[in-house]
Coordinates of C-alpha atoms in Angstrom, one line a residue:
X37 CA -6.6 -16.3 -8.1
X38 CA -4.5 -15.4 -6.1
X39 CA -6.6 -12.1 -4.4
X40 CA -9.7 -14.7 -4.1
X41 CA -7.2 -17.2 -2.6
X42 CA -6.4 -14.3 0.0
X43 CA -10.2 -14.2 0.8
X44 CA -10.5 -18.0 1.1
X45 CA -7.3 -17.8 3.7
X46 CA -8.4 -14.8 5.1
X47 CA -12.0 -16.1 5.8
X48 CA -10.7 -19.0 8.2
X49 CA -8.9 -16.8 9.8
X50 CA -11.6 -15.0 11.1
X51 CA -13.6 -17.2 11.2
X52 CA -10.9 -18.8 14.2
X53 CA -11.3 -15.7 15.3
X54 CA -14.2 -15.3 15.4
X55 CA -15.1 -12.5 13.4
X56 CA -16.1 -13.6 11.3
X57 CA -20.1 -12.8 11.3
X58 CA -19.4 -9.0 12.4
X59 CA -22.0 -6.7 11.5
X60 CA -20.8 -3.6 9.1
X61 CA -23.0 -1.3 12.1
X62 CA -19.6 0.5 12.9
X63 CA -20.0 2.4 16.2
X64 CA -18.8 6.1 15.9
X65 CA -15.3 6.4 16.2
X66 CA -13.3 8.4 19.5
X67 CA -11.9 11.2 17.3
X68 CA -15.7 11.8 15.6
X69 CA -17.3 15.2 16.9
X70 CA -20.8 16.8 15.9
X71 CA -23.7 17.0 18.4
X72 CA -24.5 15.7 20.9
X73 CA -28.4 15.5 20.1
X74 CA -31.4 11.9 20.7
X75 CA -30.7 9.8 17.6
X76 CA -34.3 9.6 15.8
X77 CA -35.0 5.6 16.6
X78 CA -33.3 5.0 19.6
X79 CA -33.2 8.3 21.8
X80 CA -30.2 7.9 22.9
X81 CA -28.3 10.7 22.7
X82 CA -25.6 10.6 20.8
X83 CA -23.0 12.7 18.7
X84 CA -24.4 14.1 15.0
X85 CA -22.3 15.9 12.7
X86 CA -24.3 17.5 8.8
X87 CA -23.6 14.9 5.9
X88 CA -22.9 18.3 4.7
X89 CA -20.3 19.4 6.3
X90 CA -18.2 16.3 5.7
X91 CA -19.6 17.1 1.7
X92 CA -17.3 20.8 1.8
X93 CA -15.1 19.1 3.6
X94 CA -14.3 16.8 0.4
X95 CA -15.1 18.6 -2.4
X96 CA -13.7 22.4 -2.0
X97 CA -10.4 21.5 0.5
X98 CA -9.7 17.3 0.1
X99 CA -10.4 16.6 -3.9
X100 CA -8.5 19.4 -4.9
X101 CA -5.8 19.6 -2.4
X102 CA -5.3 15.8 -3.4
X103 CA -5.4 16.9 -7.4
X104 CA -2.5 19.2 -7.2
X105 CA -0.5 17.1 -5.6
X106 CA -1.3 13.6 -8.3
X107 CA -0.4 16.9 -10.8
X108 CA 2.5 17.6 -8.6
X109 CA 3.7 14.1 -8.7
X110 CA 3.0 13.4 -12.9
X111 CA 4.9 16.6 -13.7
X112 CA 8.2 15.3 -11.5
X113 CA 7.9 12.6 -12.8
X114 CA 8.0 13.7 -16.3
X115 CA 10.8 16.4 -15.3
X116 CA 13.5 12.9 -14.7
X117 CA 12.8 12.2 -18.3
X118 CA 13.9 16.1 -19.3
X119 CA 17.2 15.3 -17.1
X120 CA 17.9 11.7 -18.4
X121 CA 17.8 13.6 -22.2
X122 CA 20.2 16.6 -21.0
X123 CA 22.6 14.3 -18.9
X124 CA 23.0 11.7 -22.4
X125 CA 23.4 14.3 -24.5
X126 CA 26.3 15.6 -22.4
X127 CA 28.2 12.6 -20.9
X128 CA 26.7 9.9 -23.0
X129 CA 25.0 6.0 -23.2
X130 CA 28.0 4.7 -21.2
X131 CA 27.8 7.5 -18.8
X132 CA 27.3 5.9 -14.8
X133 CA 25.6 9.5 -14.2
X134 CA 22.6 7.7 -16.0
X135 CA 21.9 6.1 -12.8
X136 CA 21.7 9.2 -11.1
X137 CA 18.4 10.9 -12.0
X138 CA 16.4 7.0 -11.3
X139 CA 18.3 7.3 -8.2
X140 CA 17.5 10.8 -6.9
X141 CA 13.8 10.3 -8.1
X142 CA 13.0 7.1 -6.3
X143 CA 14.4 7.9 -3.3
X144 CA 12.2 11.5 -3.6
X145 CA 9.2 9.4 -4.5
X146 CA 9.5 8.1 -0.8
X147 CA 9.9 11.1 1.1
X148 CA 6.4 12.3 -1.3
X149 CA 4.8 8.7 -0.2
X150 CA 6.0 10.1 3.0
X151 CA 4.8 13.7 3.3
X152 CA 1.9 13.0 1.7
X153 CA 0.6 9.8 3.6
X154 CA 1.4 13.3 6.9
X155 CA -1.0 14.9 4.6
X156 CA -4.0 12.2 3.7
X157 CA -4.4 11.4 7.4
X158 CA -5.1 15.6 8.0
X159 CA -7.1 16.0 5.2
X160 CA -9.0 12.3 6.9
X161 CA -9.3 14.4 9.8
X162 CA -11.3 16.7 9.0
X163 CA -13.7 15.4 6.8
X164 CA -14.8 14.1 10.5
X165 CA -15.9 10.3 9.5
X166 CA -18.4 8.5 11.8
X167 CA -17.2 5.1 11.7
X168 CA -13.8 3.3 11.4
X169 CA -14.4 2.0 8.2
X170 CA -15.6 5.1 6.1
X171 CA -12.2 6.6 7.3
X172 CA -10.0 4.2 6.1
X173 CA -11.6 4.3 3.1
X174 CA -11.8 7.7 2.0
X175 CA -7.7 7.4 3.8
X176 CA -7.0 4.8 1.3
X177 CA -8.8 6.0 -1.5
X178 CA -6.6 9.2 -1.3
X179 CA -3.5 7.6 -0.5
X180 CA -3.6 4.7 -3.6
X181 CA -4.5 8.3 -6.1
X182 CA -1.4 9.4 -5.0
X183 CA 1.2 6.4 -5.2
X184 CA -0.7 4.7 -8.6
X185 CA 0.6 8.4 -10.0
X186 CA 3.6 8.4 -8.2
X187 CA 4.8 5.3 -8.6
X188 CA 3.8 4.0 -11.6
X189 CA 3.2 7.1 -14.1
X190 CA 6.8 7.3 -14.9
X191 CA 7.1 3.2 -16.5
X192 CA 3.6 3.9 -17.7
X193 CA 4.4 7.1 -19.7
X194 CA 8.1 5.1 -20.9
X195 CA 5.7 1.7 -22.8
X196 CA 2.8 3.3 -23.4
X197 CA 4.1 7.0 -24.9
X198 CA 7.3 6.1 -25.8
X199 CA 7.6 2.9 -26.2
X200 CA 10.4 1.7 -24.4
X201 CA 11.2 -1.8 -23.0
X202 CA 14.1 -1.4 -22.6
X203 CA 14.1 2.3 -20.8
X204 CA 10.8 0.1 -18.9
X205 CA 12.7 -2.5 -17.3
X206 CA 15.7 -0.2 -16.3
X207 CA 13.2 1.6 -14.5
X208 CA 11.4 -0.9 -12.8
X209 CA 14.5 -2.2 -11.8
X210 CA 16.0 0.4 -10.6
X211 CA 12.8 2.2 -8.5
X212 CA 11.9 -1.5 -6.6
X213 CA 15.9 -1.5 -6.1
X214 CA 15.4 1.5 -4.6
X215 CA 11.7 1.3 -2.1
X216 CA 13.0 -1.7 -1.6
X217 CA 16.3 -0.7 -0.1
X218 CA 14.3 1.9 1.5
X219 CA 12.0 -0.4 3.0
X220 CA 14.4 -2.1 4.6
X221 CA 16.7 0.4 5.8
X222 CA 13.7 1.6 7.4
X223 CA 12.9 -2.2 9.2
X224 CA 15.7 -2.4 10.6
X225 CA 16.8 1.9 11.2
X226 CA 13.4 2.7 13.6
X227 CA 14.5 -0.4 15.6
X228 CA 18.4 0.2 16.2
X229 CA 17.7 4.7 17.0
X230 CA 15.0 3.1 19.7
X231 CA 17.7 0.7 21.0
X232 CA 20.4 3.5 21.0
X233 CA 18.1 5.8 22.4
X234 CA 16.7 3.5 25.4
X235 CA 20.6 2.1 26.2
X236 CA 21.2 5.9 26.3
X237 CA 18.3 6.6 28.9
X238 CA 20.2 4.5 30.8
X239 CA 23.2 5.7 30.4
X240 CA 22.4 8.8 31.0
X241 CA 20.8 8.4 34.3
X242 CA 22.9 5.9 35.6
X243 CA 19.8 2.6 36.0
X244 CA 21.4 0.1 34.2
X245 CA 21.5 -2.8 37.0
X246 CA 21.9 -7.1 36.7
X247 CA 18.2 -7.9 36.6
X248 CA 17.8 -5.1 33.3
X249 CA 20.2 -6.9 31.7
X250 CA 18.5 -9.7 31.8
X251 CA 15.8 -11.1 28.7
X252 CA 12.8 -8.9 29.7
X253 CA 10.2 -12.0 29.6
X254 CA 13.0 -13.1 32.6
X255 CA 11.4 -10.2 34.7
X256 CA 8.6 -10.7 36.8
X257 CA 5.3 -9.5 35.8
X258 CA 5.3 -5.5 36.8
X259 CA 8.8 -4.8 36.0
X260 CA 8.2 -6.5 32.9
X261 CA 5.3 -4.1 32.7
X262 CA 6.9 -0.7 33.8
X263 CA 9.3 -1.7 31.5
X264 CA 6.8 -2.0 28.3
X265 CA 5.4 1.1 29.6
X266 CA 8.3 3.1 28.4
X267 CA 8.3 2.0 25.2
X268 CA 7.4 3.5 21.5
X269 CA 3.5 2.9 20.3
X270 CA 2.9 0.8 17.0
X271 CA 0.5 3.1 15.6
X272 CA -1.4 1.1 13.2
X273 CA -0.4 -0.8 10.2
X274 CA -1.2 2.0 7.5
X275 CA 2.5 1.6 6.4
X276 CA 3.0 -2.2 6.1
X277 CA -0.1 -2.1 4.5
X278 CA 0.9 0.5 1.6
X279 CA 4.3 -1.1 1.7
X280 CA 2.8 -4.1 0.3
X281 CA 0.2 -3.4 -1.7
X282 CA 2.5 -0.8 -3.9
X283 CA 5.1 -4.0 -4.2
X284 CA 2.3 -5.8 -5.4
X285 CA 1.5 -3.3 -8.1
X286 CA 5.6 -3.4 -8.7
X287 CA 5.2 -7.0 -9.7
X288 CA 1.5 -7.4 -10.7
X289 CA 1.5 -4.3 -13.9
X290 CA 4.5 -5.1 -15.4
X291 CA 4.7 -8.8 -15.0
X292 CA 5.2 -9.1 -18.4
X293 CA 8.4 -7.3 -19.5
X294 CA 9.8 -7.9 -15.6
X295 CA 9.1 -11.0 -13.9
X296 CA 11.9 -11.0 -12.1
X297 CA 10.1 -8.5 -9.8
X298 CA 8.1 -11.2 -8.2
X299 CA 11.5 -12.6 -6.6
X300 CA 13.0 -9.3 -5.5
X301 CA 9.8 -9.0 -3.6
X302 CA 9.3 -13.1 -2.0
X303 CA 12.8 -12.4 -0.4
X304 CA 12.2 -8.7 0.6
X305 CA 8.8 -10.0 2.2
X306 CA 11.1 -12.9 4.0
X307 CA 13.1 -10.3 5.5
X308 CA 10.6 -7.8 7.0
X309 CA 8.2 -10.8 8.0
X310 CA 11.4 -11.1 10.6
X311 CA 11.9 -7.9 11.4
X312 CA 8.3 -7.2 12.0
X313 CA 8.3 -10.1 14.3
X314 CA 11.0 -8.4 16.4
X315 CA 9.9 -5.5 16.3
X316 CA 6.9 -6.2 18.1
X317 CA 8.4 -8.1 20.2
X318 CA 11.5 -6.5 21.7
X319 CA 10.9 -2.3 20.2
X320 CA 7.1 -0.8 20.1
X321 CA 4.0 -1.9 23.2
X322 CA 1.6 -4.6 23.2
X323 CA -0.5 -3.1 20.8
X324 CA -3.9 -3.2 20.9
X325 CA -6.0 -5.2 19.5
X326 CA -8.9 -4.2 16.4
X327 CA -11.5 -6.9 15.9
X328 CA -12.2 -7.0 11.7
X329 CA -13.6 -9.5 9.5
X330 CA -11.0 -8.9 6.4
X331 CA -8.5 -6.1 5.3
X332 CA -11.2 -3.6 4.5
X333 CA -10.6 -1.1 2.1
X334 CA -7.1 -2.4 1.5
X335 CA -8.6 -5.8 0.0
X336 CA -10.2 -3.3 -3.0
X337 CA -6.7 -1.5 -3.5
X338 CA -5.5 -4.6 -4.5
X339 CA -9.0 -5.1 -6.8
X340 CA -8.6 -2.2 -8.6
X341 CA -4.4 -2.9 -8.8
X342 CA -5.4 -6.0 -10.9
X343 CA -7.2 -4.7 -13.7
X344 CA -4.6 -2.4 -13.6
X345 CA -2.6 -4.8 -14.2
X346 CA -5.2 -6.5 -16.7
X347 CA -5.2 -3.8 -19.1
X348 CA -1.3 -3.0 -18.6
X349 CA -0.4 -6.4 -19.3
X350 CA -2.3 -7.4 -22.2
X351 CA -0.9 -3.6 -23.7
X352 CA 2.5 -4.5 -23.1
X353 CA 2.4 -7.7 -25.0
X354 CA -0.1 -6.1 -28.0
X355 CA 3.4 -3.9 -28.1
X356 CA 5.4 -7.0 -29.0
X357 CA 6.2 -7.1 -32.5
X358 CA 5.2 -11.1 -32.4
X359 CA 2.6 -10.3 -30.6
X360 CA 1.2 -8.1 -32.6
X361 CA 1.6 -10.0 -35.9
X362 CA -0.7 -12.8 -34.4
X363 CA -3.8 -10.2 -33.4
X364 CA -3.3 -8.8 -36.8
X365 CA -3.6 -12.4 -38.8
X366 CA -7.2 -12.3 -37.1
X367 CA -8.7 -8.7 -38.4
X368 CA -6.0 -8.2 -40.5
X369 CA -7.9 -4.3 -40.6
X370 CA -8.7 -3.4 -37.0
X371 CA -5.9 -5.2 -35.6
X372 CA -6.2 -3.1 -32.0
X373 CA -10.2 -4.9 -31.9
X374 CA -8.6 -8.0 -32.3
X375 CA -6.7 -6.6 -29.2
X376 CA -9.9 -5.0 -27.3
X377 CA -11.8 -8.3 -27.6
X378 CA -9.2 -10.2 -25.9
X379 CA -8.8 -7.6 -23.2
X380 CA -12.0 -7.9 -22.8
X381 CA -12.1 -12.4 -23.1
X382 CA -9.4 -11.7 -19.9
X383 CA -11.4 -9.0 -17.8
X384 CA -15.0 -11.7 -18.4
X385 CA -12.2 -14.8 -17.0
X386 CA -11.5 -12.1 -14.5
X387 CA -14.7 -11.9 -13.2
X388 CA -16.2 -15.9 -13.6
X389 CA -13.2 -16.3 -11.4
X390 CA -14.4 -14.4 -8.8
X391 CA -17.6 -15.6 -8.6
X392 CA -16.7 -19.3 -9.3
X393 CA -14.5 -19.5 -6.1
X394 CA -16.3 -18.4 -3.5
X395 CA -14.9 -16.1 -0.7
X396 CA -15.0 -18.4 1.8
X397 CA -13.8 -22.1 1.9
X398 CA -16.2 -25.3 2.8
X399 CA -15.2 -26.1 6.1
X400 CA -16.4 -22.1 6.9
X401 CA -19.2 -22.1 5.6
X402 CA -20.4 -25.9 7.4
X403 CA -18.9 -24.2 10.8
X404 CA -21.5 -21.6 9.8
X405 CA -24.5 -23.5 9.5

């Protein structure tokens, strides 16, 4: 329901901004390379790059590299359990050292995510996709495949292999706490470093004047533009979308055993919104607007997490003894089949909600008549 309501909200914004009826026929990206050849339809000279080379890059380079990264992330998550078992055997269950493997794993997960994002961008650039929508879709697919394993594989292993819901709550709480602390540190640290760098440059070149100490909005327009030209560029919203998507996964994938994750995510987002506003207004250059009618490939990523959340939460409920006994009364001979039926009913309900709730509000549909 949340995603359907968000699509309606997004349709309202795109209607107000005049982007709701944008054509899906994107223009070539500025970074797209190829040979100039006449277009078979218009006859104009346009860039052409054989699709077989793109597929060759994808199947021979990108997919094997992504698969290796996913396997490495899964192996690292399993290795963390081995370290925890050794610490437990050496120091006992009451030792504070049991917190160290989880904290170190959470920090390394953030480092792996940062490194893999650079790698995914490099691989997608190699594939040389023609349009922005194609480029975004393939890049987001790589990011989501890795991030799901990198962030959630250990939780799935604890829940559905070890069947330890108590450890699942502990692991989820620690990993979510470290993830949000790192996000907040990044949100605050980058602006502070930018401010300190500006202050150091002013001190070194001794160009501090009384006019510079005033608010930037009080400067004449040409001085304000000159000052803003020296600010850092705001590259894209990829990191913001990725953080929100991972946070959404923490909230919905294990909501049956960890409802506290939603409260933590809400508090973190309230804080992050104000930090982002301050950064856009004071730290970065004014970004160029890129017209879009929705959030594009990220919508599919959120939909994937919502479907996964149905399956994972049904599985978590089925691990509860009282819930399992309830299902066993339906089909005593095959209680697992009753669980599968219940899970399929929920998937059918999700599909029904998707069809019943229109993605555009009524006032938008009337306005488009």
